[in-house]
């Protein structure tokens, strides 16, 4: 299992939302086909077929807990997890 799959599994389990690296989360979203735009401290992600836009900000080196939950909900809603 690769790094991408491990991080996605960690997010989908929801056991450690506070301990998700901000940079890893950004790489995961880009790997899922999201386009990133940065304005100040806001990192905005959009993808064709996904109506919601994702807006992330750092909290130290980690992503904010509620933002990880939002991403989990979008992955489940739009079935963005790759089938292996």
XYZ file of C-alpha atoms in Angstrom:
84
model
C 0.000 0.000 0.000
C 1.450 3.356 -1.053
C 1.583 6.655 0.796
C -1.492 7.947 -1.063
C -3.575 4.933 -0.049
C -2.384 5.045 3.572
C -3.301 8.709 3.945
C -6.674 8.212 2.277
C -7.416 5.258 4.541
C -6.391 7.293 7.597
C -8.768 10.091 6.554
C -11.645 7.709 5.813
C -11.247 5.967 9.199
C -11.524 9.323 10.981
C -9.430 8.254 13.964
C -6.753 10.933 13.691
C -8.206 14.005 11.985
C -5.968 16.257 14.100
C -2.774 14.585 12.939
C -3.051 14.945 9.165
C -0.151 16.878 7.647
C -1.273 19.944 5.698
C 1.246 19.327 2.906
C 0.252 15.649 2.637
C -3.410 16.623 2.433
C -2.681 19.089 -0.383
C -0.719 16.428 -2.291
C -3.562 13.948 -1.792
C -6.123 16.372 -3.235
C -3.884 17.159 -6.208
C -3.411 13.422 -6.731
C -7.200 13.060 -6.839
C -7.356 15.580 -9.691
C -8.138 18.779 -7.781
C -6.584 22.029 -8.992
C -4.977 24.170 -6.286
C -5.071 27.961 -6.112
C -3.297 29.885 -3.352
C -4.348 33.320 -2.119
C -2.574 34.396 1.027
C -2.989 31.631 3.603
C -5.943 30.064 1.792
C -5.399 27.033 -0.427
C -8.493 26.494 -2.578
C -9.141 23.255 -4.449
C -11.631 22.674 -7.261
C -12.420 19.713 -9.463
C -14.791 19.221 -12.361
C -17.830 17.275 -11.231
C -17.475 18.344 -7.582
C -19.812 21.220 -6.767
C -18.206 22.186 -3.467
C -14.909 24.018 -3.313
C -12.385 23.032 -0.653
C -10.678 25.810 1.282
C -7.758 24.817 3.529
C -5.585 26.764 5.954
C -2.639 25.578 7.985
C -2.741 25.029 11.717
C 0.959 24.687 12.389
C 2.163 21.854 10.177
C -1.223 20.093 10.225
C -4.551 20.670 8.528
C -7.459 21.804 10.670
C -9.600 18.984 12.023
C -12.907 20.231 10.620
C -11.363 20.580 7.159
C -10.213 16.943 7.214
C -13.818 15.956 8.074
C -15.085 18.039 5.145
C -12.699 16.268 2.784
C -13.771 12.853 4.125
C -17.412 13.765 3.480
C -16.621 14.868 -0.093
C -14.611 11.710 -0.826
C -17.542 9.611 0.335
C -20.220 11.747 -1.342
C -18.519 11.805 -4.764
C -16.829 8.389 -4.412
C -13.400 9.854 -5.074
C -11.417 7.006 -3.528
C -9.670 4.992 -6.246
C -10.711 1.384 -6.487
C -7.705 -0.926 -6.227
